[in-house]
Amino acid sequence: MNPGSGTLIINIMSEGKAETYEGVYQCTARNERGAAISNNIVVRPSRSPLWTKEKLEPIILQNGQHLVLSCRPPIGLPPPIIFWMDNSFQRLPQSERVSQGLNGDLYFSNVLPEDTREDYICYARFNHTQTIQQKQPISVKVISAKPSRERPPTFLTPEGNSSNKEELRGNVLSLECIAEGLPTPIIHWIKEDGTLPINRTFYKNFRKTLQIIHVSEADSGKYQCIAKNALGVIHHTISVTVKAAPYWIVAPRNLVLSPGEDGSLICRPNGNPKPKISWLTNGVPIEIAPDDPSRKIDGDTIIFSNVQERSSAVYQCNASNEYGYLLANAFVNVLAEPPRILTSADTLYQVIANRPALLDCAFFGSPLPTIEWFKGAKGSALREDIYVLHENGTLEIPVAQKDSTGTYTCVARNKLGVAKNEVQLEIKDPTRIIKQPEYAVVQRGGTVSFECKVKHDHTLIPTVMWLKDNGELPDDGRFTVDKDHLVVADVGDDDGGTYTCVANTSLDSVSASAVLSVVAPTPTPAPIYDVPNPPFDLELTNHLDKSVQLSWTPGDDNNSPITKFIIEYEDSMHEAGLWHHQTEVSGIQTTAQLNLSPFVNYSFRVVAVNSIGRSVPSQVSEHYLTKAAEPDKNPTTVEGLGSEPDNLVITWKPLNGFESNGPGLQYKVSWRQKDGDDEWTSVVVANVSKYIVSGTPTFVPYLIKVQALNDVGFAPEPAVVTGHSGEDLPMVAPGNVHVNVVNSTLAEVHWDPVPLKSIRGHLQGYRIYYWKAQNLSKRSKRHIEKKILTFQGSKTHGMLPGLEPFSHYRVNVRVVNGKGEGPASPDKVFNTPEGVPSAPSSLKIVNPTLDSLTLEWEPPGHPNGILTEYTLKYQPINSTHELGPLVDLKIPANKTRWTLKNLNFSTRYKFYFYAQTAAGSGSQITEEGVTTVDEAGILPPDVGAGKAMASRQVDIATQGWFIGLMCAVALLILILLIVCFIRRNKGGKYPVKEKEDAHADPEIQPMKEDDGTFGEYSDAEDHKPLKKGSRTPSDRTVKKEDSDDSLVDYGEGVNGQFNEDGSFIGQYSGKKEKEPAEGNESSEAPSPVNAMNSFV
């Protein structure tokens, strides 16, 4: 055994035979605290026995028969690797027809004449002893005179329809099926009631062997191999059971306790079958070990309570089953130790900005110390909302920034003492490639230059190397590398590819690539005009605090004179990669004096401009960092608004990096109540844009100011703005709410304003809720829909439009601020007066006779009060469309049917019908009807009266009076044609026609020529309806919205008026009635068909 270690060395070569040392070894380590033991180590010598001598007879078989050549190698340790070769040590070819099984035998599904040979030799290689044993050659002769008949598959191995297989968890499960048959069978595998694991399943030996790696209990089940050829299919089921040697679920871990503490050791293994657990103490079974009152065994757990120093020991957990065992040592150390920090003091950590920083604080102590981290000499403990404190004491800064630089102190505490350790953190600027190589196309034989300009932290030393196609540059003098450039001279075709610039520091690495394309030379083109080449050789001189001089050399103007130079700058400290306009100079200048701002890391570039356009920018100048100064401006857009009733949220638009003028940009936020005598309260915050003041009174005005400062000093005194702390819901409802009803659809609500202090916020206005409780004429119960009107500002009254007449309403008022609504005032009740009703819902004419018509109607849908009566007006219409005298009837309100008697036979009447309340007359509905010619012409009631009335036309046509009447009509038509011709020449127009044009009646329809029925009177010009889509329904029912007729259309001596609510306005006098003769006049002659239609 080596001195100072537990390693046991056995030199078998010089100290006897290997068999002498065969056995089971175990190591024990012991000191005054206890004893630990190792796992059992089994030592067995390797063996490679010889093959037994045997005489092998030649094998003779027919073409197509199956064959199995057995190997049966000697049993060695470890088992040998089997392979078949010939006398020339060449491996025998294998295929789906011929293959080697897992047991080493060689299987032929069917033999062919070319399988005849005398040197089938099985070899066994024993790797541990580096020996190869060989079996006697086997001779096989295939007789090809008469091939065997084709046959379905039969399994050579395994035998039968099913078999069983056990495998240990974690091993490789190998399942094999080899079948014979003619033609050669094909093997497939499936898992019954499951699928084969995709990433762990492999097929070997021409799919005859299925292997599943890392096998687990979930792989148990039935696997089926299927052998198939043209003559049949056979199956074999292999039931796989996965057993498991013990493995850990929870292994016991070392335990450090201080006197009087409690603890536990958990030993939780698993396996198949379930492992048996036994505990040992210092290598001795715990049952016979010295008793310790502080421990208690509970199955797989030892529980310690109130331990003492004598309880220190090494415990072993042994978990075993028939397939193996596990042994784990766990040291229970009872000691009282003050904290110790194991990390070296003053360790320096360097981290790239915007990356995680991990500061170590390895510690030890008993009881287990608590760890706290502090930054700086007087800093407070670092909180886990910004930092991550790991259990091992490590402090993680997820995103390290420049201001993370500093000294960090780790403090370990327990009841026995305190230990501290300081470490240093430096944040470095990331390495960046500010000028990347660019894609280039170069002619063969030309020169190309790739630029790679690197910006890095000034304390880090970068190394830059170039790669070609991710490999080293060719060892060729044509490749030249200087500080920022790679130059390739005399470019050839092989030089094309990807060139990569890699910049490395001790902390980070960056790279950029460009592609070089090599093309054939092209003829020299004729001179062309182009934009200038970029300026070059930029140089900075006369460095002052707020100015610098820039000079440059102009590039080629490409045959167009340069008119001006544009100078741009980049602030790599605050806005890296963004270029801003600095100034412009004339095209003959090559220098410029530039005014600069404090604390800006300037770099410049120059763009040349000619009449063609702008050049590409020049290369970037060197950097120039101006000195820091105090800010010269303060944040803008300062506001103070509360988000909660007890806070004040102060917000502002922060300065950008360019405006900061120096490092350490912060803001001094100050506030005090506007109406109080309090002093200003101030706090300095980091570079943020919001600060929340808590614990403020509700909605109180505050004076606020925000001042910028940095490490150099303060900005000028800021302006003071006024803000308010947070609003709360109003406390008081408006009082003295009363309602003035203006009319049946309009009411005015008045209220007293609430005290300003009770609003507790910015007054937004007043909100009125009103709803109809019920209709006074209908006690119907329906869903109450509340309506809301909001009046902005401090108004104390508002109008409620769109009310329903004759209804019962409730109303309340609430004050509104920025937070929401206050309480509602008590509900105020008011009633709207009666209004004029709507038109009757329908009007239809039924049961026409020779001298009577019956009218039926439905009451108005919106009576808007109590109906007092109905008014029916009607007048006849003669064959020339003239209107006769108007008759006015009053009908009681409880009627829905009325019969008019003593009417003229075969006459058309027009009816005007409306309802009345105490408020006046409602909208009217109109209808027309015709009395019949004789009793035989009466239609059934279900035929619309608006349709033509069918009569016994065959009988009438044979009557003498009818023939005479027709002659009179023809003569009348001729006279009308003459009169119309004369009137047309005079440009006249009859008044009824004008009236019809101005007030088109939607019920008027032309004759329907297709069914031969008569329509109502129509325009004689074109037989078109006076208003589109107004055809009267067949049941003569006219809805109120379908009728636009008015008594004005016919002007029959009515002296009333229709107001806005529907009451009648007497717009025309009885003069129209005295001019019936003019109704026959027309602008053009009527057609005979129209005249015929008007006859009945």
Coordinates of C-alpha atoms in Angstrom, one line a residue, residues 271 284 359 441 485 731 859 881 1039:
G271 CA -34.3 -1.3 -7.7
V284 CA -20.0 -2.1 12.2
L359 CA -18.3 36.8 -6.6
V441 CA -14.8 41.6 -55.5
H485 CA -5.6 45.6 -42.1
M731 CA -67.3 61.6 -0.7
P859 CA -104.8 51.5 -31.8
H881 CA -108.5 61.8 -60.3
K1039 CA -98.6 50.5 -41.4

